[in-house]
C-alpha cells in the first residue's frame, strides 16, 4: 500500500555518520525515482451495492441508553428478579443451596428470630456480592477494559481457588475436615458461635459459582444494564441477587416452610455425607473448565495439588505424635509440589482451532470466529451463523450437544450453504466482548444468524430446534 504522505522523488539523501562535537554528515545522490502510481482498480457495481447494503444491515445492534425510561428499567428489574429465582434450579447453584437446606433442617431448636437473621445475612451476602461483581465490571469497563458477565471464570487463578474451596467443603461434609482440626480452638468456637457470618459467606460463595449461569435468563437485561447509568445498572444487579436469595429468605421468615421438613435425626448425617459428592462434581466441572484455559498439564497439575490437599486433611486427623509427624511431612510435600507444578495451573495456553473447513467456504464445519469474518462471508453472498459460547457456560454446552448437534439442523445448515463460526469466550477476548456488546449482550450464550442484505437475527439463549430451523427455512 502506498503511504498517504508520499512526495515527489528526492534527488539527494543526507546521512548522519557521527554525532557530537565532531558530527559528520554526508549527502548521497539518489538515482532513479519512485515507481509510478498505478490507477486504482474499481469494483463492479454489483459488488459495491452488496458492500453498501451490508454496511447498513450489519451495524451494531446496540441498546439505546437514552431509551432507559423508568418503565423500561422497572421491567428490567422484574426480569432480573425472575432470572434470579430461576437460577436456583441451575445445577451450578444446587450444591451451594444444598448446604443451606441442610443447615436449615438442623435448626429444629433455633428461635425464629435467629433463623430470620440468618436469612437476612444470606440475602445480604448474595446481593452485596452481585453488586460488587457488577460494580467491578462497570468500573473496569469505564477504564477501557473489555469485560463481560462471568469474567471471573476466565481466570485460571479464580477457577483453581474455587476448585480448592469446593474440595475442602466436600471433605468437611464427608466428616474428614472439621474446623477445630485446622483452626485454633478459640477461632473454631468463634466461627461456630456466629452463624450469621456463615450464612453471609455462603451467599458470597453462591454468587461466585453461580453468576455465569445467569446469562441464559439475563442476556438482554444484563446487556441493557451495561448501557445504563451506574445507579440504575447496580439496581438490576441487586434485583438479580434478591431473586437468587428469595427462596431461602422466605423459608426463614415463613414458619410453614419449616413444617415441610422432616424432624432432625440420624438422616441428617447421611444427607450431609451424601452432599459431599455434588461438591466434588462441581470440582470436576471446574477442572474441565481449567483444561480449556491451561491445557491438559494445567488440569492434571490442579488434580495433583487437590489430591495432596486431601492427603494433608487426612493426616491432620491422625492421632498421636506419629500422626503429627506425618502431617508435617505431608504439608511440606504439598508446599514443594505447589512450587514445582503450580505455574502449570496459572498459565494460559493458546486457544485451539475449532475445526478445519472441508469445503471451500467451510459449510458443515465449525470455523474459528474472527472480527470481520462474518462480514466477509456476507459480501460473498453466504449466510453466517455464529455461536458465542464458553466452556464454563453450562447452557452453552447443553445447546451444543442438543440443538446444534441435531441431524436435521446440520442438514439445514448444509442445504442453505451457511458458514458456521464459533466464538469461544472461555478465555478473555476483547474482540468477542466487543461483538457481544454490539449485539446488546454482555454474556453467553448468544446465537446470531446473518443473512446477506438483511438485519441479523439474534435467537433466545435456550436455543430450540424448531426456532432455528424456522429461521433457516426463510433463507
CSV table of C-alpha atoms in Angstrom, one decimal, residues 131-393:
chain,number,residue,atom,x,y,z
A,131,UNK,CA,-23.3,-5.5,43.5
A,132,UNK,CA,-19.6,-6.0,43.9
A,133,UNK,CA,-19.3,-8.1,40.7
A,134,UNK,CA,-21.4,-5.7,38.7
A,135,UNK,CA,-19.7,-2.6,40.1
A,136,UNK,CA,-16.2,-4.1,39.4
A,137,UNK,CA,-17.2,-4.9,35.8
A,138,UNK,CA,-18.7,-1.4,35.3
A,139,UNK,CA,-15.6,0.3,36.8
A,140,UNK,CA,-13.2,-1.8,34.7
A,141,UNK,CA,-15.1,-1.2,31.5
A,142,UNK,CA,-15.3,2.5,32.2
A,143,UNK,CA,-11.5,2.3,32.5
A,144,UNK,CA,-11.2,0.8,29.0
A,145,UNK,CA,-11.2,-2.9,29.9
A,146,UNK,CA,-13.3,-5.2,27.7
A,147,UNK,CA,-15.1,-7.5,30.2
A,148,UNK,CA,-18.4,-9.3,30.2
A,149,UNK,CA,-20.6,-11.1,32.7
A,150,UNK,CA,-18.8,-14.2,34.0
A,151,UNK,CA,-15.4,-12.7,33.6
A,152,UNK,CA,-14.2,-14.2,36.9
A,153,UNK,CA,-14.2,-17.7,35.4
A,154,UNK,CA,-11.9,-16.6,32.6
A,155,UNK,CA,-9.1,-16.5,35.2
A,156,UNK,CA,-7.2,-19.8,36.0
A,157,UNK,CA,-6.4,-18.5,39.5
A,158,UNK,CA,-10.1,-17.9,40.3
A,159,UNK,CA,-11.0,-21.4,38.9
A,160,UNK,CA,-8.3,-23.1,40.9
A,161,UNK,CA,-9.3,-21.2,44.1
A,162,UNK,CA,-12.9,-22.3,43.7
A,163,UNK,CA,-11.9,-25.9,43.0
A,164,UNK,CA,-9.8,-25.9,46.2
A,165,UNK,CA,-12.7,-24.3,48.2
A,166,UNK,CA,-15.3,-26.9,47.0
A,167,UNK,CA,-12.8,-29.7,47.6
A,168,UNK,CA,-12.5,-28.6,51.2
A,169,UNK,CA,-16.2,-28.1,51.6
A,170,UNK,CA,-16.8,-31.7,50.3
A,171,UNK,CA,-14.2,-33.0,52.8
A,172,UNK,CA,-16.0,-31.1,55.5
A,173,UNK,CA,-19.4,-32.6,54.6
A,174,UNK,CA,-17.9,-36.1,54.4
A,175,UNK,CA,-16.7,-35.6,58.0
A,176,UNK,CA,-13.0,-35.6,57.2
A,177,UNK,CA,-12.3,-31.9,57.9
A,178,UNK,CA,-13.6,-30.3,61.0
A,179,UNK,CA,-13.0,-26.6,61.8
A,180,UNK,CA,-11.4,-27.4,65.1
A,181,UNK,CA,-8.7,-29.6,63.4
A,182,UNK,CA,-7.4,-26.7,61.3
A,183,UNK,CA,-8.1,-23.6,63.3
A,184,UNK,CA,-7.2,-22.9,67.0
A,185,UNK,CA,-10.0,-23.9,69.3
A,186,UNK,CA,-10.7,-20.3,70.1
A,187,UNK,CA,-11.2,-19.3,66.5
A,188,UNK,CA,-13.2,-22.5,65.8
A,189,UNK,CA,-15.5,-21.6,68.7
A,190,UNK,CA,-15.8,-18.1,67.4
A,191,UNK,CA,-16.8,-19.3,63.9
A,192,UNK,CA,-19.3,-21.8,65.2
A,193,UNK,CA,-20.9,-19.2,67.6
A,194,UNK,CA,-21.6,-16.7,64.7
A,195,UNK,CA,-23.9,-18.4,62.2
A,196,UNK,CA,-24.6,-15.1,60.7
A,197,UNK,CA,-21.1,-14.9,59.3
A,198,UNK,CA,-21.5,-18.5,57.9
A,199,UNK,CA,-24.8,-17.5,56.2
A,200,UNK,CA,-23.2,-14.4,54.7
A,201,UNK,CA,-20.2,-16.2,53.3
A,202,UNK,CA,-22.4,-18.9,51.9
A,203,UNK,CA,-24.2,-16.2,50.0
A,204,UNK,CA,-20.9,-14.9,48.6
A,205,UNK,CA,-19.9,-18.4,47.6
A,206,UNK,CA,-23.3,-18.9,45.8
A,207,UNK,CA,-22.7,-15.8,43.7
A,208,UNK,CA,-19.1,-16.7,42.9
A,209,UNK,CA,-20.0,-20.1,41.4
A,210,UNK,CA,-23.5,-19.2,40.1
A,211,UNK,CA,-23.1,-15.8,38.3
A,212,UNK,CA,-22.0,-17.3,34.9
A,213,UNK,CA,-25.2,-19.3,34.9
A,214,UNK,CA,-27.3,-16.1,34.8
A,215,UNK,CA,-26.7,-15.3,31.2
A,216,UNK,CA,-29.3,-17.7,29.8
A,217,UNK,CA,-32.1,-15.8,31.7
A,218,UNK,CA,-30.5,-12.4,31.8
A,219,UNK,CA,-28.7,-11.9,28.5
A,220,UNK,CA,-30.8,-8.9,27.3
A,221,UNK,CA,-31.2,-7.4,30.8
A,222,UNK,CA,-27.5,-7.5,31.6
A,223,UNK,CA,-26.7,-6.1,28.2
A,224,UNK,CA,-29.2,-3.3,28.8
A,225,UNK,CA,-27.8,-2.7,32.3
A,226,UNK,CA,-24.3,-2.1,30.9
A,227,UNK,CA,-25.6,0.9,28.9
A,228,UNK,CA,-27.4,2.4,31.9
A,229,UNK,CA,-26.1,4.9,34.4
A,230,UNK,CA,-24.2,3.2,37.3
A,231,UNK,CA,-27.0,3.6,39.8
A,232,UNK,CA,-29.7,2.0,37.6
A,233,UNK,CA,-27.3,-0.7,36.4
A,234,UNK,CA,-26.5,-1.7,40.0
A,235,UNK,CA,-30.2,-1.8,40.8
A,236,UNK,CA,-30.6,-4.5,38.2
A,237,UNK,CA,-27.7,-6.5,39.7
A,238,UNK,CA,-29.3,-6.1,43.1
A,239,UNK,CA,-32.6,-7.4,41.8
A,240,UNK,CA,-30.9,-10.4,40.3
A,241,UNK,CA,-29.3,-11.2,43.7
A,242,UNK,CA,-32.6,-10.7,45.5
A,243,UNK,CA,-34.2,-13.2,43.2
A,244,UNK,CA,-31.5,-15.8,43.9
A,245,UNK,CA,-31.7,-15.3,47.7
A,246,UNK,CA,-35.5,-15.0,47.9
A,247,UNK,CA,-36.4,-18.8,48.3
A,248,UNK,CA,-34.2,-19.2,51.3
A,249,UNK,CA,-35.2,-15.8,52.7
A,250,UNK,CA,-38.8,-16.8,52.6
A,251,UNK,CA,-38.1,-20.2,54.2
A,252,UNK,CA,-36.5,-18.4,57.2
A,253,UNK,CA,-39.4,-15.9,57.5
A,254,UNK,CA,-42.4,-18.2,56.9
A,255,UNK,CA,-42.8,-20.8,59.7
A,256,UNK,CA,-44.9,-23.1,57.4
A,257,UNK,CA,-41.8,-23.9,55.3
A,258,UNK,CA,-40.1,-25.4,58.3
A,259,UNK,CA,-43.0,-27.7,58.9
A,260,UNK,CA,-42.5,-29.3,55.5
A,261,UNK,CA,-39.0,-30.5,56.5
A,262,UNK,CA,-38.6,-33.8,58.5
A,263,UNK,CA,-37.6,-33.5,62.1
A,264,UNK,CA,-33.8,-33.6,62.9
A,265,UNK,CA,-32.4,-37.1,63.3
A,266,UNK,CA,-29.9,-39.6,62.1
A,267,UNK,CA,-30.9,-39.0,58.5
A,268,UNK,CA,-29.1,-35.6,58.6
A,269,UNK,CA,-25.7,-37.2,58.9
A,270,UNK,CA,-26.4,-39.4,55.9
A,271,UNK,CA,-27.6,-36.4,53.9
A,272,UNK,CA,-24.6,-34.4,55.0
A,273,UNK,CA,-22.2,-37.1,53.8
A,274,UNK,CA,-24.1,-37.5,50.5
A,275,UNK,CA,-23.9,-33.8,49.8
A,276,UNK,CA,-20.1,-34.1,49.6
A,277,UNK,CA,-20.5,-35.7,46.2
A,278,UNK,CA,-22.2,-32.7,44.5
A,279,UNK,CA,-19.4,-30.6,45.8
A,280,UNK,CA,-16.8,-32.8,44.2
A,281,UNK,CA,-18.9,-33.0,41.0
A,282,UNK,CA,-18.5,-29.2,40.9
A,283,UNK,CA,-14.8,-29.6,41.2
A,284,UNK,CA,-14.8,-32.0,38.2
A,285,UNK,CA,-16.6,-29.3,36.2
A,286,UNK,CA,-14.1,-26.6,37.3
A,287,UNK,CA,-11.1,-28.8,36.4
A,288,UNK,CA,-12.6,-29.3,33.0
A,289,UNK,CA,-13.0,-25.6,32.5
A,290,UNK,CA,-9.4,-25.0,33.6
A,291,UNK,CA,-8.3,-27.6,31.0
A,292,UNK,CA,-9.7,-25.2,28.3
A,293,UNK,CA,-7.5,-22.4,29.7
A,294,UNK,CA,-4.3,-24.1,30.9
A,295,UNK,CA,-4.4,-27.3,28.9
A,296,UNK,CA,-4.0,-30.9,29.9
A,297,UNK,CA,-0.9,-30.1,32.0
A,298,UNK,CA,-2.8,-27.4,33.9
A,299,UNK,CA,-5.8,-29.6,34.7
A,300,UNK,CA,-3.6,-32.5,35.7
A,301,UNK,CA,-1.5,-30.3,38.0
A,302,UNK,CA,-4.6,-29.0,39.7
A,303,UNK,CA,-5.8,-32.5,40.3
A,304,UNK,CA,-2.4,-33.5,41.8
A,305,UNK,CA,-2.5,-30.5,44.1
A,306,UNK,CA,-6.1,-31.2,45.2
A,307,UNK,CA,-5.0,-34.8,45.9
A,308,UNK,CA,-2.2,-33.5,48.1
A,309,UNK,CA,-4.6,-31.2,49.9
A,310,UNK,CA,-6.9,-34.2,50.6
A,311,UNK,CA,-3.8,-36.1,51.9
A,312,UNK,CA,-3.0,-33.2,54.2
A,313,UNK,CA,-6.5,-33.2,55.6
A,314,UNK,CA,-6.4,-36.9,56.2
A,315,UNK,CA,-3.1,-36.7,58.1
A,316,UNK,CA,-4.5,-33.9,60.3
A,317,UNK,CA,-6.9,-36.4,61.7
A,318,UNK,CA,-4.2,-39.0,62.6
A,319,UNK,CA,-3.7,-39.4,66.4
A,320,UNK,CA,-0.5,-39.1,68.5
A,321,UNK,CA,3.0,-37.9,67.8
A,322,UNK,CA,3.4,-40.0,64.7
A,323,UNK,CA,0.3,-38.5,63.3
A,324,UNK,CA,1.7,-35.0,63.8
A,325,UNK,CA,4.9,-36.0,62.1
A,326,UNK,CA,3.2,-37.4,59.1
A,327,UNK,CA,1.0,-34.3,58.9
A,328,UNK,CA,4.1,-32.1,58.9
A,329,UNK,CA,5.8,-34.2,56.2
A,330,UNK,CA,2.6,-34.1,54.0
A,331,UNK,CA,2.3,-30.3,54.4
A,332,UNK,CA,5.9,-29.9,53.3
A,333,UNK,CA,5.4,-32.2,50.4
A,334,UNK,CA,2.3,-30.3,49.4
A,335,UNK,CA,4.2,-27.0,49.5
A,336,UNK,CA,7.1,-28.4,47.4
A,337,UNK,CA,4.6,-29.8,44.8
A,338,UNK,CA,2.9,-26.4,44.6
A,339,UNK,CA,6.2,-24.7,43.9
A,340,UNK,CA,7.1,-27.3,41.3
A,341,UNK,CA,3.9,-27.5,39.2
A,342,UNK,CA,1.8,-24.6,40.5
A,343,UNK,CA,2.7,-22.5,37.4
A,344,UNK,CA,1.1,-25.0,35.2
A,345,UNK,CA,-2.3,-24.2,36.7
A,346,UNK,CA,-1.9,-20.5,36.2
A,347,UNK,CA,-0.6,-20.4,32.7
A,348,UNK,CA,-2.8,-19.6,29.7
A,349,UNK,CA,-2.4,-21.8,26.6
A,350,UNK,CA,-3.2,-20.6,23.1
A,351,UNK,CA,-6.8,-21.3,22.1
A,352,UNK,CA,-7.1,-24.4,19.9
A,353,UNK,CA,-8.6,-24.2,16.4
A,354,UNK,CA,-12.3,-25.1,16.3
A,355,UNK,CA,-12.2,-27.0,13.1
A,356,UNK,CA,-10.7,-27.2,9.6
A,357,UNK,CA,-13.1,-26.4,6.7
A,358,UNK,CA,-13.8,-29.4,4.5
A,359,UNK,CA,-15.3,-27.3,1.7
A,360,UNK,CA,-14.1,-24.0,0.2
A,361,UNK,CA,-16.5,-21.9,2.2
A,362,UNK,CA,-16.4,-24.1,5.3
A,363,UNK,CA,-20.0,-25.3,5.0
A,364,UNK,CA,-20.8,-28.0,7.5
A,365,UNK,CA,-17.7,-27.4,9.7
A,366,UNK,CA,-17.3,-25.0,12.6
A,367,UNK,CA,-14.6,-22.4,12.0
A,368,UNK,CA,-13.0,-20.0,14.4
A,369,UNK,CA,-14.8,-16.7,14.6
A,370,UNK,CA,-12.6,-13.6,13.9
A,371,UNK,CA,-13.5,-9.9,13.6
A,372,UNK,CA,-14.7,-9.1,10.1
A,373,UNK,CA,-15.2,-12.7,9.1
A,374,UNK,CA,-19.0,-12.7,9.1
A,375,UNK,CA,-19.0,-9.5,7.0
A,376,UNK,CA,-16.5,-11.1,4.5
A,377,UNK,CA,-18.8,-14.1,4.1
A,378,UNK,CA,-21.9,-11.9,3.6
A,379,UNK,CA,-20.1,-10.0,0.9
A,380,UNK,CA,-19.5,-13.3,-0.8
A,381,UNK,CA,-23.3,-14.0,-0.6
A,382,UNK,CA,-23.2,-16.7,2.1
A,383,UNK,CA,-25.3,-16.6,5.2
A,384,UNK,CA,-23.5,-16.9,8.5
A,385,UNK,CA,-24.4,-18.5,11.9
A,386,UNK,CA,-22.3,-17.5,14.9
A,387,UNK,CA,-22.2,-19.4,18.2
A,388,UNK,CA,-20.9,-17.3,21.0
A,389,UNK,CA,-20.0,-19.9,23.7
A,390,UNK,CA,-17.7,-20.7,26.7
A,391,UNK,CA,-16.6,-23.9,28.4
A,392,UNK,CA,-17.9,-22.6,31.8
A,393,UNK,CA,-21.3,-21.9,30.4
